[in-house]
Amino acid sequence: MQIIEEMKLPHKTIDFTDDQINKIGNTIIYLSQHMSDLSKTKILKILFLLEESSIKKNKTPFFGIDFQIWQHGPVAKDIYIDLSDDEPTLLADFIGKKGDVFVGVREFNDDEFSDNDIEVLDHVTTFAMSKTANELVRITHDSNSLWNICAQANNVYDLLEAKKLNSTEYTIDFSLLFSDEGSRKLYEEIAETQEFIRNLKR
């Protein structure tokens, strides 16, 4: 993947649809059933890996949400805020906190998941369950990662690495996963269609 010279991708604050909340909540429930160390950081990194893996494999977003370029890697800002509270609000119907660990408060429901989604979820869960949160941080912002590419493209990499900047409103551009124009266009068309359908539900 090549770094483009400049890429302005400010975060757009858009309410999640009920379908997105259900999918995020049930994803975390699923993760909690397979991991006893499901911390905030681990959740945030796995959510990104799910989005990246689904787009890379199926050209289809897993959640269809923004991931901002922050110091410790890509972060879904609104989920970070919810998980940082004493108890989740946005995801209160799905998860609760026990110390620093998150647990499900209901059974996993796969209504929002396609067969491809379940395959990606199983694959990423198997990969991540043996990793610590710090290991996932390193994986999601190593030298070949989308975080690294997008941070450099937006001229914030040096500031983030020097810890002079904690967060930005720039978002990860998942289209950079594709080197060929055909795959990139197909992904963008699918993402636009999903966003159109979500807007109809808001």
CSV table of C-alpha atoms in Angstrom, one decimal:
chain,number,residue,atom,x,y,z
A,1,MET,CA,0.0,0.0,0.0
A,2,GLN,CA,1.3,3.5,-0.9
A,3,ILE,CA,0.9,6.5,1.3
A,4,ILE,CA,-1.1,9.2,-0.5
A,5,GLU,CA,0.2,12.7,0.0
A,6,GLU,CA,-2.8,14.2,1.7
A,7,MET,CA,-6.1,12.9,3.0
A,8,LYS,CA,-8.6,15.0,4.8
A,9,LEU,CA,-11.1,12.7,6.5
A,10,PRO,CA,-12.7,14.5,9.4
A,11,HIS,CA,-14.9,12.5,11.8
A,12,LYS,CA,-18.6,12.9,11.2
A,13,THR,CA,-20.7,12.6,14.3
A,14,ILE,CA,-23.6,10.4,13.3
A,15,ASP,CA,-26.0,8.5,15.6
A,16,PHE,CA,-25.7,4.8,15.5
A,17,THR,CA,-28.7,2.9,14.2
A,18,ASP,CA,-30.4,0.4,16.4
A,19,ASP,CA,-29.0,-2.3,14.1
A,20,GLN,CA,-25.4,-1.1,14.7
A,21,ILE,CA,-25.8,-0.9,18.4
A,22,ASN,CA,-27.3,-4.4,18.5
A,23,LYS,CA,-24.4,-5.7,16.4
A,24,ILE,CA,-21.7,-4.0,18.4
A,25,GLY,CA,-23.3,-5.1,21.7
A,26,ASN,CA,-23.7,-8.7,20.6
A,27,THR,CA,-20.2,-8.8,19.2
A,28,ILE,CA,-18.9,-7.8,22.7
A,29,ILE,CA,-21.1,-10.4,24.3
A,30,TYR,CA,-19.6,-13.0,22.0
A,31,LEU,CA,-16.1,-11.8,22.8
A,32,SER,CA,-16.8,-11.9,26.5
A,33,GLN,CA,-17.9,-15.6,26.2
A,34,HIS,CA,-14.5,-16.4,24.8
A,35,MET,CA,-12.2,-14.1,26.8
A,36,SER,CA,-11.9,-13.6,30.5
A,37,ASP,CA,-9.6,-10.5,30.1
A,38,LEU,CA,-11.9,-8.4,27.9
A,39,SER,CA,-10.8,-4.9,28.8
A,40,LYS,CA,-11.8,-1.6,27.2
A,41,THR,CA,-8.6,-1.5,25.1
A,42,LYS,CA,-8.9,-5.1,24.0
A,43,ILE,CA,-12.5,-4.5,22.9
A,44,LEU,CA,-11.6,-1.4,20.9
A,45,LYS,CA,-8.8,-3.1,19.1
A,46,ILE,CA,-10.9,-6.2,18.3
A,47,LEU,CA,-13.7,-4.0,16.9
A,48,PHE,CA,-11.2,-2.5,14.5
A,49,LEU,CA,-9.7,-5.8,13.5
A,50,LEU,CA,-13.2,-7.1,12.7
A,51,GLU,CA,-13.9,-4.1,10.5
A,52,GLU,CA,-10.6,-4.4,8.7
A,53,SER,CA,-10.8,-8.2,8.3
A,54,SER,CA,-14.4,-8.1,6.9
A,55,ILE,CA,-13.5,-5.3,4.4
A,56,LYS,CA,-10.3,-7.1,3.4
A,57,LYS,CA,-12.0,-10.5,3.0
A,58,ASN,CA,-15.5,-9.6,1.8
A,59,LYS,CA,-15.2,-6.0,0.8
A,60,THR,CA,-18.1,-5.4,3.2
A,61,PRO,CA,-17.9,-3.3,6.5
A,62,PHE,CA,-18.6,-5.3,9.6
A,63,PHE,CA,-20.1,-2.4,11.5
A,64,GLY,CA,-19.9,0.5,9.1
A,65,ILE,CA,-18.6,2.9,11.8
A,66,ASP,CA,-15.7,5.4,11.9
A,67,PHE,CA,-12.4,4.7,13.5
A,68,GLN,CA,-10.4,7.7,14.5
A,69,ILE,CA,-6.6,8.0,14.4
A,70,TRP,CA,-5.5,8.2,18.0
A,71,GLN,CA,-2.1,7.8,19.7
A,72,HIS,CA,-2.5,4.1,20.5
A,73,GLY,CA,-4.0,3.1,17.2
A,74,PRO,CA,-7.5,3.3,15.6
A,75,VAL,CA,-10.4,3.9,18.0
A,76,ALA,CA,-14.1,4.1,17.5
A,77,LYS,CA,-14.5,7.3,19.5
A,78,ASP,CA,-18.2,6.9,20.6
A,79,ILE,CA,-17.6,3.4,21.8
A,80,TYR,CA,-14.5,4.5,23.7
A,81,ILE,CA,-16.5,7.1,25.5
A,82,ASP,CA,-19.2,4.6,26.4
A,83,LEU,CA,-16.7,2.0,27.7
A,84,SER,CA,-14.9,4.7,29.7
A,85,ASP,CA,-18.0,5.5,31.8
A,86,ASP,CA,-18.5,3.8,35.2
A,87,GLU,CA,-21.1,1.7,33.4
A,88,PRO,CA,-21.9,1.6,29.7
A,89,THR,CA,-24.9,3.7,28.5
A,90,LEU,CA,-25.1,3.1,24.8
A,91,LEU,CA,-24.4,-0.6,25.3
A,92,ALA,CA,-26.1,-1.0,28.7
A,93,ASP,CA,-28.6,-3.6,27.4
A,94,PHE,CA,-25.7,-5.8,26.3
A,95,ILE,CA,-22.7,-5.5,28.6
A,96,GLY,CA,-21.6,-4.5,32.1
A,97,LYS,CA,-18.4,-4.0,34.0
A,98,LYS,CA,-16.7,-6.2,36.6
A,99,GLY,CA,-13.7,-4.2,37.6
A,100,ASP,CA,-11.7,-3.5,34.5
A,101,VAL,CA,-13.3,-6.4,32.5
A,102,PHE,CA,-16.5,-6.3,30.5
A,103,VAL,CA,-19.1,-9.1,30.6
A,104,GLY,CA,-22.3,-9.8,28.7
A,105,VAL,CA,-25.6,-9.3,30.5
A,106,ARG,CA,-27.6,-11.4,28.1
A,107,GLU,CA,-27.1,-14.3,25.6
A,108,PHE,CA,-25.5,-13.7,22.3
A,109,ASN,CA,-28.0,-13.0,19.5
A,110,ASP,CA,-26.8,-13.5,15.9
A,111,ASP,CA,-29.8,-11.8,14.1
A,112,GLU,CA,-27.6,-9.0,12.8
A,113,PHE,CA,-24.8,-11.3,11.6
A,114,SER,CA,-24.5,-12.9,8.1
A,115,ASP,CA,-22.7,-16.2,7.6
A,116,ASN,CA,-19.7,-14.2,6.4
A,117,ASP,CA,-19.9,-12.1,9.6
A,118,ILE,CA,-19.8,-15.2,11.8
A,119,GLU,CA,-16.8,-16.5,9.9
A,120,VAL,CA,-14.9,-13.3,10.4
A,121,LEU,CA,-16.0,-13.1,14.0
A,122,ASP,CA,-14.8,-16.6,14.7
A,123,HIS,CA,-11.5,-16.0,12.9
A,124,VAL,CA,-10.7,-12.7,14.7
A,125,THR,CA,-11.7,-14.0,18.1
A,126,THR,CA,-9.5,-17.1,17.7
A,127,PHE,CA,-6.6,-14.8,16.8
A,128,ALA,CA,-7.2,-12.2,19.5
A,129,MET,CA,-8.1,-14.4,22.5
A,130,SER,CA,-4.5,-15.3,23.2
A,131,LYS,CA,-3.2,-11.7,22.7
A,132,THR,CA,-2.9,-9.1,25.5
A,133,ALA,CA,-4.4,-5.7,25.0
A,134,ASN,CA,-0.9,-4.2,24.5
A,135,GLU,CA,-0.1,-6.8,21.9
A,136,LEU,CA,-3.2,-5.8,20.0
A,137,VAL,CA,-2.2,-2.1,20.2
A,138,ARG,CA,1.1,-3.0,18.6
A,139,ILE,CA,-0.5,-5.0,15.9
A,140,THR,CA,-3.0,-2.3,15.0
A,141,HIS,CA,-0.5,0.4,14.7
A,142,ASP,CA,2.7,-1.2,13.4
A,143,SER,CA,4.7,0.1,10.4
A,144,ASN,CA,2.5,-1.6,7.8
A,145,SER,CA,-0.9,-0.9,9.4
A,146,LEU,CA,-3.7,1.3,8.1
A,147,TRP,CA,-3.3,3.5,11.2
A,148,ASN,CA,0.4,4.2,10.3
A,149,ILE,CA,-0.5,4.9,6.7
A,150,CYS,CA,-3.4,7.2,7.5
A,151,ALA,CA,-1.5,9.0,10.3
A,152,GLN,CA,1.4,9.7,8.0
A,153,ALA,CA,-1.0,10.8,5.2
A,154,ASN,CA,-2.6,13.3,7.5
A,155,ASN,CA,0.7,14.6,8.9
A,156,VAL,CA,-0.1,13.6,12.5
A,157,TYR,CA,2.2,10.5,12.8
A,158,ASP,CA,5.2,12.3,14.3
A,159,LEU,CA,3.0,14.1,16.8
A,160,LEU,CA,1.2,11.0,17.9
A,161,GLU,CA,4.5,9.0,18.2
A,162,ALA,CA,6.1,11.8,20.2
A,163,LYS,CA,3.0,11.8,22.5
A,164,LYS,CA,2.4,15.5,21.7
A,165,LEU,CA,-1.1,14.5,20.5
A,166,ASN,CA,-3.5,12.0,22.1
A,167,SER,CA,-6.2,11.9,19.5
A,168,THR,CA,-7.4,13.3,16.2
A,169,GLU,CA,-10.6,13.5,14.3
A,170,TYR,CA,-9.1,12.0,11.2
A,171,THR,CA,-10.5,8.6,10.3
A,172,ILE,CA,-9.1,5.4,8.9
A,173,ASP,CA,-9.6,5.1,5.1
A,174,PHE,CA,-10.3,1.4,4.6
A,175,SER,CA,-10.3,1.8,0.8
A,176,LEU,CA,-6.5,1.8,1.1
A,177,LEU,CA,-6.6,-1.9,1.8
A,178,PHE,CA,-7.1,-2.5,-1.9
A,179,SER,CA,-4.3,-2.0,-4.5
A,180,ASP,CA,-6.6,-2.6,-7.5
A,181,GLU,CA,-9.2,-0.1,-8.6
A,182,GLY,CA,-11.9,-2.7,-9.2
A,183,SER,CA,-11.8,-4.0,-5.6
A,184,ARG,CA,-11.6,-0.5,-4.2
A,185,LYS,CA,-14.7,0.7,-6.2
A,186,LEU,CA,-16.7,-2.4,-5.2
A,187,TYR,CA,-15.9,-1.8,-1.5
A,188,GLU,CA,-16.9,1.9,-1.8
A,189,GLU,CA,-20.1,1.0,-3.5
A,190,ILE,CA,-21.0,-1.6,-0.9
A,191,ALA,CA,-20.2,0.9,1.9
A,192,GLU,CA,-22.2,3.6,0.3
A,193,THR,CA,-25.2,1.3,-0.1
A,194,GLN,CA,-25.0,0.3,3.5
A,195,GLU,CA,-24.8,3.9,4.7
A,196,PHE,CA,-27.8,4.8,2.5
A,197,ILE,CA,-29.8,2.0,4.1
A,198,ARG,CA,-28.8,3.1,7.6
A,199,ASN,CA,-29.8,6.7,6.9
A,200,LEU,CA,-33.2,5.5,6.0
A,201,LYS,CA,-33.5,3.9,9.4
A,202,ARG,CA,-32.4,7.0,11.4
